[in-house]
């Protein structure tokens, strides 16, 4: 079931052989940037792994916050995923339509709310399709299940905590956005968000730890963090534009046995729209 790069990965072969397991649920967690021209739910309806349910990152969120896909309250989360047929104790396999982009965010979210056995499909839906494995169209009709959600608030950092930990040096912040956005040379995809980055943060664009839609090797991951000026052994908070690709860095750090302490859930969508100080240029 596991992969030498990470115990959190499962192969397409493993999933194909376990699709009919009664305690298995497959989750399509596809999400794309607003500027991408892609729609994760529409793509799911067109084709998905047989039996897969769709986890809508935008809808299964705190829609009252004003920020994109912030984590919801535990009760709301439990009700939403229970309606997807995800119950306590089940094995959950998450994939996305990009290979490895938004699935880690769903994986991290489920774990943050208490799911124990959550895995990511290595290579995602692109690999599944490339291998000629079966797909179906339309919506799923899962049976309602009970998911007892209890958020581990320790793995979620807010804006005050990020500022405080950077000031006192008790954590480093690593930003997964593209380098030109981090330096403030490219516009942000969301209106009202300033260009730049959190002062004192480091930049490691998430493609540096992804290879052909799959998680890179531990050696590549270590080299990427070192090149970014990040010591994986130090307490780390990952960030990005809105908390999605930050989870890719989380997965990468776990694969080298250096899990972060938290994800900054508001990420640059919050910081860049606030009156907090910002920096322009390289770290």
Coordinates of C-alpha atoms in Angstrom, one line a residue:
X1 CA 0.0 0.0 0.0
X2 CA 2.8 2.4 0.9
X3 CA 5.4 4.1 -1.3
X4 CA 9.1 4.5 -0.4
X5 CA 8.8 8.2 -0.9
X6 CA 6.0 8.5 1.6
X7 CA 3.7 6.2 3.6
X8 CA 0.9 8.6 2.7
X9 CA 0.9 7.6 -1.0
X10 CA -0.9 4.7 -2.6
X11 CA -0.3 3.5 -6.2
X12 CA -2.9 3.2 -8.9
X13 CA -2.4 -0.6 -8.8
X14 CA -3.3 -0.7 -5.1
X15 CA -6.4 1.4 -5.6
X16 CA -7.6 -0.6 -8.5
X17 CA -7.4 -3.8 -6.5
X18 CA -9.2 -2.3 -3.5
X19 CA -12.0 -0.3 -5.2
X20 CA -14.7 -2.6 -3.9
X21 CA -13.4 -2.7 -0.3
X22 CA -16.4 -1.9 2.0
X23 CA -14.4 0.4 4.3
X24 CA -12.7 2.3 1.4
X25 CA -13.9 5.7 0.1
X26 CA -12.3 7.4 -2.8
X27 CA -12.4 11.2 -2.9
X28 CA -11.9 13.5 -5.8
X29 CA -10.4 16.7 -4.3
X30 CA -9.8 18.6 -7.5
X31 CA -9.5 22.4 -7.2
X32 CA -7.9 24.9 -9.5
X33 CA -6.8 28.5 -9.2
X34 CA -9.5 31.1 -10.2
X35 CA -7.4 32.2 -13.2
X36 CA -6.8 28.6 -14.5
X37 CA -10.0 28.3 -16.6
X38 CA -10.6 24.9 -15.1
X39 CA -13.5 23.7 -12.9
X40 CA -12.8 20.8 -10.6
X41 CA -16.5 19.8 -10.1
X42 CA -17.2 20.0 -13.8
X43 CA -14.2 17.7 -14.5
X44 CA -15.4 15.3 -11.9
X45 CA -18.9 15.1 -13.4
X46 CA -17.3 14.4 -16.8
X47 CA -15.0 11.6 -15.5
X48 CA -13.8 10.2 -12.2
X49 CA -12.6 7.0 -10.5
X50 CA -15.6 4.7 -10.1
X51 CA -17.3 5.3 -6.8
X52 CA -15.4 8.5 -6.0
X53 CA -17.2 11.3 -4.3
X54 CA -16.4 15.0 -4.8
X55 CA -14.9 17.1 -2.0
X56 CA -15.6 20.7 -2.8
X57 CA -12.8 22.7 -1.1
X58 CA -14.7 26.0 -1.6
X59 CA -18.0 24.7 -0.2
X60 CA -16.7 22.5 2.7
X61 CA -15.3 25.6 4.4
X62 CA -16.2 28.5 6.6
X63 CA -18.1 30.4 4.0
X64 CA -18.7 33.3 6.4
X65 CA -15.1 34.2 6.8
X66 CA -14.7 36.3 3.7
X67 CA -11.5 34.4 2.9
X68 CA -11.3 31.5 0.4
X69 CA -11.9 28.0 1.7
X70 CA -11.0 28.5 5.4
X71 CA -11.5 25.5 7.6
X72 CA -15.1 25.2 8.9
X73 CA -16.3 24.4 12.4
X74 CA -16.0 20.8 13.4
X75 CA -19.8 20.1 13.4
X76 CA -20.2 21.5 9.9
X77 CA -17.2 19.5 8.6
X78 CA -18.5 16.3 10.1
X79 CA -21.9 16.8 8.6
X80 CA -20.5 17.6 5.2
X81 CA -18.1 14.7 4.9
X82 CA -20.6 12.3 6.5
X83 CA -23.0 13.2 3.6
X84 CA -20.2 12.2 1.2
X85 CA -20.2 8.7 2.7
X86 CA -17.0 9.3 4.7
X87 CA -17.3 7.6 8.1
X88 CA -15.2 7.0 11.2
X89 CA -12.5 4.5 10.7
X90 CA -12.7 4.3 6.9
X91 CA -9.7 4.2 4.6
X92 CA -9.8 7.4 2.5
X93 CA -7.9 7.8 -0.8
X94 CA -7.8 11.3 -2.2
X95 CA -6.7 12.3 -5.7
X96 CA -7.0 15.4 -7.9
X97 CA -7.1 16.2 -11.6
X98 CA -3.6 17.8 -11.7
X99 CA -1.6 14.9 -10.4
X100 CA -0.6 16.5 -7.2
X101 CA -2.0 19.9 -6.4
X102 CA -5.2 20.1 -4.3
X103 CA -5.3 16.5 -3.0
X104 CA -2.8 17.3 -0.2
X105 CA -5.1 20.0 1.0
X106 CA -8.0 17.6 1.3
X107 CA -5.7 15.0 2.9
X108 CA -4.4 17.5 5.4
X109 CA -7.9 18.8 6.2
X110 CA -9.3 15.3 6.8
X111 CA -6.4 14.5 9.1
X112 CA -6.8 17.9 10.9
X113 CA -10.4 16.9 11.8
X114 CA -9.4 13.5 13.1
X115 CA -9.3 11.0 10.2
X116 CA -6.5 8.5 10.8
X117 CA -6.2 6.5 7.6
X118 CA -6.0 9.1 4.7
X119 CA -3.9 8.5 1.7
X120 CA -3.1 10.3 -1.6
X121 CA -3.3 8.6 -5.0
X122 CA 0.2 8.8 -6.4
X123 CA 0.0 10.5 -9.8
X124 CA -3.6 11.3 -9.3
X125 CA -6.3 11.1 -11.9
X126 CA -4.0 11.9 -14.8
X127 CA -2.0 8.7 -14.1
X128 CA -5.2 6.7 -13.6
X129 CA -6.5 7.8 -17.0
X130 CA -3.1 7.3 -18.7
X131 CA -3.1 3.7 -17.6
X132 CA -6.5 3.1 -19.2
X133 CA -8.2 2.4 -15.9
X134 CA -12.0 2.6 -15.7
X135 CA -13.8 5.9 -15.2
X136 CA -17.4 6.9 -14.8
X137 CA -19.3 10.2 -15.3
X138 CA -22.0 11.9 -13.3
X139 CA -22.6 12.3 -9.6
X140 CA -22.2 9.6 -6.8
X141 CA -25.0 8.8 -4.4
X142 CA -23.1 7.7 -1.2
X143 CA -24.8 6.3 1.9
X144 CA -24.9 8.8 4.8
X145 CA -22.2 8.0 7.4
X146 CA -21.1 9.4 10.7
X147 CA -17.8 11.2 10.9
X148 CA -16.9 12.5 14.3
X149 CA -14.9 15.6 13.5
X150 CA -12.7 17.2 16.1
X151 CA -10.3 19.9 14.8
X152 CA -6.7 19.8 16.0
X153 CA -6.3 23.6 16.3
X154 CA -2.6 23.2 16.9
X155 CA -2.0 22.5 13.2
X156 CA -3.7 25.7 12.0
X157 CA -1.9 29.0 12.4
X158 CA -3.7 32.4 12.3
X159 CA -2.3 35.7 11.3
X160 CA -1.3 36.8 14.8
X161 CA 0.5 33.6 15.5
X162 CA 2.5 33.8 12.2
X163 CA 3.5 37.4 13.0
X164 CA 4.5 36.5 16.6
X165 CA 6.5 33.4 15.7
X166 CA 8.4 35.2 13.0
X167 CA 9.2 38.0 15.3
X168 CA 10.4 35.8 18.2
X169 CA 12.1 33.3 15.9
X170 CA 10.2 30.3 17.2
X171 CA 9.1 29.2 13.7
X172 CA 10.0 29.7 10.0
X173 CA 7.4 30.4 7.4
X174 CA 7.8 28.8 4.0
X175 CA 5.6 30.2 1.1
X176 CA 4.7 27.7 -1.7
X177 CA 3.7 30.4 -4.3
X178 CA 5.6 30.9 -7.6
X179 CA 8.7 33.0 -7.2
X180 CA 7.4 35.9 -9.2
X181 CA 4.3 36.2 -6.9
X182 CA 6.5 35.9 -3.8
X183 CA 8.8 38.7 -5.0
X184 CA 5.8 40.9 -5.9
X185 CA 6.6 40.9 -9.6
X186 CA 3.3 39.2 -10.7
X187 CA -0.2 40.2 -9.8
X188 CA -2.2 38.1 -7.3
X189 CA -5.1 36.1 -8.7
X190 CA -7.6 37.5 -6.2
X191 CA -8.8 41.2 -6.2
X192 CA -7.7 43.4 -3.4
X193 CA -4.7 41.3 -2.5
X194 CA -1.4 43.2 -2.5
X195 CA 1.7 41.7 -4.2
X196 CA 4.7 40.6 -2.1
X197 CA 5.3 38.3 0.8
X198 CA 5.4 38.1 4.6
X199 CA 8.6 39.7 5.8
X200 CA 11.0 37.1 7.0
X201 CA 9.4 34.2 5.1
X202 CA 11.1 32.0 2.7
X203 CA 10.0 30.9 -0.8
X204 CA 9.8 27.3 -2.0
X205 CA 7.5 27.1 -5.0
X206 CA 5.6 23.8 -4.7
X207 CA 6.6 22.5 -8.2
X208 CA 10.1 22.1 -6.7
X209 CA 8.9 19.2 -4.7
X210 CA 6.7 17.7 -7.4
X211 CA 7.9 15.6 -10.4
X212 CA 5.6 14.8 -13.2
X213 CA 2.5 15.1 -11.1
X214 CA 4.0 13.0 -8.3
X215 CA 5.8 13.7 -5.1
X216 CA 9.5 14.1 -5.7
X217 CA 12.1 11.9 -4.0
X218 CA 13.3 12.6 -0.5
X219 CA 16.7 13.6 -1.8
X220 CA 15.1 16.2 -4.2
X221 CA 12.9 17.5 -1.4
X222 CA 15.8 17.9 1.0
X223 CA 17.8 19.7 -1.7
X224 CA 14.9 22.0 -2.5
X225 CA 14.4 23.1 1.1
X226 CA 18.1 23.6 1.6
X227 CA 18.3 25.7 -1.6
X228 CA 15.4 27.9 -0.3
X229 CA 17.3 28.6 2.9
X230 CA 15.0 26.5 5.0
X231 CA 16.1 24.1 7.7
X232 CA 13.5 21.3 7.8
X233 CA 14.5 20.4 11.4
X234 CA 13.3 23.8 12.6
X235 CA 9.6 24.4 13.4
X236 CA 7.9 25.3 10.1
X237 CA 4.6 27.0 9.2
X238 CA 3.7 26.5 5.5
X239 CA 1.8 29.1 3.6
X240 CA 0.8 29.9 0.0
X241 CA -1.9 31.9 -1.7
X242 CA -4.9 30.5 0.1
X243 CA -3.8 27.4 2.0
X244 CA -3.9 24.8 -0.8
X245 CA -0.4 24.4 -2.1
X246 CA 0.9 24.9 1.4
X247 CA -0.3 21.4 2.0
X248 CA 2.0 20.1 -0.7
X249 CA 4.9 21.4 1.3
X250 CA 3.4 19.8 4.4
X251 CA 3.3 16.4 2.6
X252 CA 6.9 16.9 1.3
X253 CA 8.2 17.7 4.8
X254 CA 6.4 14.6 6.3
X255 CA 8.1 12.5 3.6
X256 CA 11.5 13.4 5.1
X257 CA 10.3 12.9 8.6
X258 CA 10.1 16.6 9.4
X259 CA 6.4 17.5 9.7
X260 CA 5.5 21.2 10.0
X261 CA 3.9 22.6 13.0
X262 CA 1.0 24.3 11.2
X263 CA -0.4 25.6 7.9
X264 CA -1.2 29.3 7.8
X265 CA -4.8 28.8 6.7
X266 CA -5.5 32.4 5.7
X267 CA -2.1 32.5 3.8
X268 CA -1.4 35.4 1.4
X269 CA -5.1 35.9 0.7
X270 CA -5.4 37.2 4.2
X271 CA -2.0 38.8 4.8
X272 CA -1.9 40.5 1.5
X273 CA -5.4 42.0 2.0
X274 CA -4.6 43.2 5.5
X275 CA -2.6 46.2 6.8
X276 CA 0.2 43.9 7.9
X277 CA 3.7 44.8 6.6
X278 CA 4.9 43.1 3.5
X279 CA 8.1 42.7 1.6
X280 CA 9.0 43.0 -2.1
X281 CA 11.8 41.1 -3.8
X282 CA 13.7 38.0 -2.9
X283 CA 13.8 36.7 0.7

